Amino acid sequence: GAVVSQHPSWVICKSGTSVKIECRSLDFQATTMFWYRQFPKQSLMLMATSNEGSKATYEQGVEKDKFLINHASLTLSTLTVTSAHPEDSSFYICSARDDVRNTEAFFGQGTRLTVV
Amino acid sequence: AQSVTQLGSHVSVSEGALVLLRCNYSSSVPPYLFWYVQYPNQGLQLLLKYTTGATLVKGINGFEAEFKKSETSFHLTKPSAHMSDAAEYFCAVSEYTGRRALTFGSGTRLQVQP
């Protein structure tokens, strides 16, 4: 159990376009999901906390209008990178906390975004 | 505020040797502590976690870690390394209340030599 599915696993887009990444908890409900960004050979940096039915909480320095987060149900959160630029190229990883077994969060497999 | 320090960005061991990956944390409240493993271009897999109770925690694939409050440490060990253990390892901390987002260390790349 406790599977988090992230889609797509990789995407290439042109500068100026928008890209949507989905994060689904397949076998549990998750009121809270998290979005991280990982640069090559670096650690994960928390971008935002996604809360079902309310606005996301963004970390300092993360542009809300650029990284749109929607958490419309207890099993789905989406991250939309708007007007993408090459510097947005990165590995994006989501995690979801099981509302029942809430001592840990489970991670998706990540999305490799390349903006050309 | 919380922080995690992982000593050693790269650790190399021989197959069959002891694995020791170091992690020290800083937290103003009792922490939850985690070790995750990441293979290239993949997400994170939980190895083990400490929340409360026994300070020696056993995880998957033969790994274990000991929470030492006096030393603010949560080092990861495995008695005998296997080639398949080669990966990136992250130590993480979260508070036990509130949104409990994870704060990660910088990671340690483990190489296992044949």
CSV table of C-alpha atoms in Angstrom, one decimal:
chain,number,residue,atom,x,y,z
A,1,GLY,CA,0.0,0.0,0.0
A,2,ALA,CA,0.8,3.7,0.2
A,3,VAL,CA,1.5,4.4,-3.4
A,4,VAL,CA,1.9,7.8,-4.8
A,5,SER,CA,1.8,8.2,-8.6
A,6,GLN,CA,3.3,11.2,-10.3
A,7,HIS,CA,2.7,11.9,-13.9
A,8,PRO,CA,4.4,12.5,-16.3
A,9,SER,CA,7.8,11.0,-15.3
A,10,TRP,CA,9.5,13.3,-17.8
A,11,VAL,CA,8.5,16.2,-20.1
A,12,ILE,CA,10.1,18.5,-22.5
A,13,CYS,CA,8.4,21.8,-23.3
A,14,LYS,CA,9.2,25.0,-25.1
A,15,SER,CA,10.0,28.3,-23.4
A,16,GLY,CA,6.8,30.2,-22.6
A,17,THR,CA,4.5,27.3,-22.4
A,18,SER,CA,2.9,25.8,-19.3
A,19,VAL,CA,3.3,22.3,-18.0
A,20,LYS,CA,1.1,20.5,-15.5
A,21,ILE,CA,2.4,17.7,-13.2
A,22,GLU,CA,-0.1,15.4,-11.4
A,23,CYS,CA,0.4,13.8,-8.0
A,24,ARG,CA,-2.0,11.1,-7.0
A,25,SER,CA,-2.3,9.0,-3.8
A,26,LEU,CA,-3.6,5.7,-5.2
A,27,ASP,CA,-4.6,3.8,-2.0
A,28,PHE,CA,-5.0,6.4,0.7
A,29,GLN,CA,-6.4,9.9,1.3
A,30,ALA,CA,-4.1,12.8,1.6
A,31,THR,CA,-5.3,16.1,2.9
A,32,THR,CA,-1.7,17.4,2.7
A,33,MET,CA,0.7,17.0,-0.1
A,34,PHE,CA,4.1,18.6,-0.6
A,35,TRP,CA,6.0,19.7,-3.7
A,36,TYR,CA,9.8,19.6,-3.8
A,37,ARG,CA,12.3,20.7,-6.4
A,38,GLN,CA,15.7,19.0,-6.8
A,39,PHE,CA,18.6,20.4,-8.8
A,40,PRO,CA,21.2,18.0,-10.1
A,41,LYS,CA,23.3,16.4,-7.4
A,42,GLN,CA,21.6,18.4,-4.8
A,43,SER,CA,19.0,17.9,-2.0
A,44,LEU,CA,15.3,18.4,-2.1
A,45,MET,CA,14.0,21.9,-1.5
A,46,LEU,CA,10.4,22.3,-0.3
A,47,MET,CA,8.5,24.5,-2.7
A,48,ALA,CA,5.0,24.5,-1.2
A,49,THR,CA,2.5,22.6,0.9
A,50,SER,CA,-0.7,21.7,-0.8
A,51,ASN,CA,-3.9,21.5,1.3
A,52,GLU,CA,-7.1,20.0,0.0
A,53,GLY,CA,-9.8,22.5,-0.4
A,54,SER,CA,-7.6,25.5,0.5
A,55,LYS,CA,-4.8,27.6,-0.9
A,56,ALA,CA,-1.3,26.2,-0.9
A,57,THR,CA,1.4,27.5,1.4
A,58,TYR,CA,4.5,28.5,-0.5
A,59,GLU,CA,8.0,28.7,0.8
A,60,GLN,CA,9.9,31.9,0.8
A,61,GLY,CA,11.3,32.7,-2.6
A,62,VAL,CA,8.9,30.5,-4.5
A,63,GLU,CA,6.8,32.4,-7.0
A,64,LYS,CA,3.1,31.7,-6.5
A,65,ASP,CA,2.1,32.9,-9.9
A,66,LYS,CA,4.7,30.8,-11.6
A,67,PHE,CA,4.1,27.5,-9.7
A,68,LEU,CA,0.3,27.1,-9.5
A,69,ILE,CA,-0.8,24.4,-7.1
A,70,ASN,CA,-4.3,22.9,-7.0
A,71,HIS,CA,-5.4,20.3,-4.5
A,72,ALA,CA,-9.0,19.7,-5.6
A,73,SER,CA,-9.5,16.3,-4.0
A,74,LEU,CA,-8.1,14.1,-1.2
A,75,THR,CA,-6.1,12.1,-3.8
A,76,LEU,CA,-4.9,14.6,-6.3
A,77,SER,CA,-2.7,17.6,-6.3
A,78,THR,CA,-1.3,19.3,-9.4
A,79,LEU,CA,1.6,21.6,-10.0
A,80,THR,CA,1.5,23.8,-13.1
A,81,VAL,CA,4.7,25.5,-14.2
A,82,THR,CA,3.5,28.6,-16.1
A,83,SER,CA,5.4,30.4,-18.8
A,84,ALA,CA,8.3,28.0,-18.3
A,85,HIS,CA,11.9,29.1,-18.9
A,86,PRO,CA,15.0,27.0,-19.1
A,87,GLU,CA,15.9,27.9,-15.5
A,88,ASP,CA,12.8,26.0,-14.5
A,89,SER,CA,14.3,22.8,-15.7
A,90,SER,CA,14.6,20.5,-12.8
A,91,PHE,CA,13.4,17.4,-11.1
A,92,TYR,CA,10.1,17.9,-9.3
A,93,ILE,CA,8.9,15.4,-6.6
A,94,CYS,CA,5.7,15.3,-4.8
A,95,SER,CA,4.9,13.6,-1.5
A,96,ALA,CA,1.6,12.8,0.2
A,97,ARG,CA,0.9,12.2,3.8
A,98,ASP,CA,-1.5,9.4,4.7
A,99,ASP,CA,-4.3,10.9,6.7
A,100,VAL,CA,-4.5,7.7,8.8
A,101,ARG,CA,-0.9,6.7,9.1
A,102,ASN,CA,0.2,10.3,9.4
A,103,THR,CA,3.7,9.9,10.7
A,104,GLU,CA,5.3,9.8,7.3
A,105,ALA,CA,4.8,11.0,3.8
A,106,PHE,CA,5.1,8.9,0.7
A,107,PHE,CA,6.9,10.1,-2.4
A,108,GLY,CA,6.1,10.0,-6.1
A,109,GLN,CA,8.7,8.9,-8.6
A,110,GLY,CA,9.4,12.4,-9.7
A,111,THR,CA,9.1,14.4,-12.9
A,112,ARG,CA,12.1,15.5,-15.0
A,113,LEU,CA,11.2,18.8,-16.6
A,114,THR,CA,13.3,20.2,-19.4
A,115,VAL,CA,12.5,23.5,-20.9
A,116,VAL,CA,14.1,24.2,-24.3
B,1,ALA,CA,13.5,26.0,12.7
B,2,GLN,CA,15.0,22.7,11.8
B,3,SER,CA,18.1,21.7,9.9
B,4,VAL,CA,19.9,18.5,9.0
B,5,THR,CA,23.7,18.1,8.4
B,6,GLN,CA,25.0,15.0,6.6
B,7,LEU,CA,28.7,14.6,7.0
B,8,GLY,CA,30.3,13.4,3.8
B,9,SER,CA,28.8,14.0,0.4
B,10,HIS,CA,30.4,10.8,-0.8
B,11,VAL,CA,31.1,7.6,1.0
B,12,SER,CA,32.9,4.6,-0.6
B,13,VAL,CA,33.0,1.2,1.0
B,14,SER,CA,33.9,-2.3,-0.2
B,15,GLU,CA,31.3,-4.9,-0.7
B,16,GLY,CA,30.7,-6.7,2.6
B,17,ALA,CA,32.1,-3.8,4.7
B,18,LEU,CA,30.2,-1.8,7.3
B,19,VAL,CA,28.2,1.2,6.0
B,20,LEU,CA,28.0,4.3,8.2
B,21,LEU,CA,26.3,7.4,7.0
B,22,ARG,CA,26.2,10.3,9.4
B,23,CYS,CA,23.3,12.6,10.2
B,24,ASN,CA,23.0,15.3,12.8
B,25,TYR,CA,19.9,17.4,13.2
B,26,SER,CA,18.8,20.6,14.9
B,27,SER,CA,15.2,21.0,16.1
B,28,SER,CA,13.6,23.2,18.7
B,29,VAL,CA,11.0,20.5,19.4
B,30,PRO,CA,11.2,16.7,19.6
B,31,PRO,CA,11.7,15.6,16.0
B,32,TYR,CA,10.6,12.9,13.7
B,33,LEU,CA,13.6,11.5,11.8
B,34,PHE,CA,13.8,9.7,8.6
B,35,TRP,CA,16.3,8.1,6.2
B,36,TYR,CA,15.4,7.9,2.5
B,37,VAL,CA,17.2,6.3,-0.4
B,38,GLN,CA,17.1,7.7,-4.0
B,39,TYR,CA,18.1,5.9,-7.1
B,40,PRO,CA,18.9,7.9,-10.3
B,41,ASN,CA,15.9,9.7,-11.7
B,42,GLN,CA,13.6,8.2,-9.2
B,43,GLY,CA,11.6,9.4,-6.2
B,44,LEU,CA,12.5,8.6,-2.6
B,45,GLN,CA,12.0,5.4,-0.8
B,46,LEU,CA,11.7,5.3,3.0
B,47,LEU,CA,14.4,3.2,4.7
B,48,LEU,CA,13.4,3.8,8.2
B,49,LYS,CA,11.9,6.4,10.6
B,50,TYR,CA,12.0,7.4,14.2
B,51,THR,CA,9.0,8.9,15.9
B,52,THR,CA,8.8,7.8,19.5
B,53,GLY,CA,9.8,4.8,21.6
B,54,ALA,CA,12.8,2.6,20.9
B,55,THR,CA,15.8,4.6,19.8
B,56,LEU,CA,17.3,1.9,17.7
B,57,VAL,CA,15.2,1.6,14.6
B,58,LYS,CA,15.4,-1.2,12.1
B,59,GLY,CA,14.5,-0.6,8.5
B,60,ILE,CA,14.4,-2.3,5.1
B,61,ASN,CA,17.3,-3.9,3.4
B,62,GLY,CA,19.2,-4.5,6.6
B,63,PHE,CA,19.6,-0.8,7.5
B,64,GLU,CA,19.2,0.5,11.0
B,65,ALA,CA,19.7,3.8,12.8
B,66,GLU,CA,19.9,5.0,16.3
B,67,PHE,CA,18.4,8.2,17.7
B,68,LYS,CA,20.8,9.8,20.1
B,69,LYS,CA,19.2,12.8,21.7
B,70,SER,CA,22.3,13.9,23.6
B,71,GLU,CA,24.3,13.9,20.4
B,72,THR,CA,21.4,15.1,18.2
B,73,SER,CA,22.4,12.4,15.8
B,74,PHE,CA,20.6,9.7,13.7
B,75,HIS,CA,23.4,7.8,11.9
B,76,LEU,CA,22.5,5.1,9.4
B,77,THR,CA,24.3,1.8,9.5
B,78,LYS,CA,24.4,-1.5,7.7
B,79,PRO,CA,26.7,-4.3,8.8
B,80,SER,CA,27.5,-5.6,5.3
B,81,ALA,CA,27.3,-3.5,2.1
B,82,HIS,CA,25.9,-4.9,-1.1
B,83,MET,CA,26.4,-3.6,-4.6
B,84,SER,CA,22.7,-2.8,-4.8
B,85,ASP,CA,23.1,-0.3,-1.9
B,86,ALA,CA,24.9,2.1,-4.2
B,87,ALA,CA,22.6,5.2,-4.2
B,88,GLU,CA,21.9,8.6,-2.8
B,89,TYR,CA,20.8,8.7,0.9
B,90,PHE,CA,19.0,11.5,2.5
B,91,CYS,CA,18.4,12.2,6.2
B,92,ALA,CA,15.3,14.2,7.0
B,93,VAL,CA,13.6,15.8,10.0
B,94,SER,CA,10.1,17.0,10.6
B,95,GLU,CA,8.3,18.4,13.6
B,96,TYR,CA,5.7,16.2,15.2
B,97,THR,CA,3.0,18.8,15.0
B,98,GLY,CA,1.7,21.2,12.4
B,99,ARG,CA,2.1,20.5,8.7
B,100,ARG,CA,5.3,18.4,9.4
B,101,ALA,CA,7.0,19.1,6.1
B,102,LEU,CA,10.4,17.4,5.7
B,103,THR,CA,13.6,19.2,5.9
B,104,PHE,CA,16.3,17.3,4.1
B,105,GLY,CA,20.0,17.0,4.5
B,106,SER,CA,22.3,17.6,1.5
B,107,GLY,CA,22.6,13.9,0.8
B,108,THR,CA,25.3,11.3,0.8
B,109,ARG,CA,26.2,9.3,-2.3
B,110,LEU,CA,27.2,5.8,-1.3
B,111,GLN,CA,29.5,3.9,-3.6
B,112,VAL,CA,30.1,0.2,-3.1
B,113,GLN,CA,33.3,-1.2,-4.6
B,114,PRO,CA,33.5,-4.9,-5.6
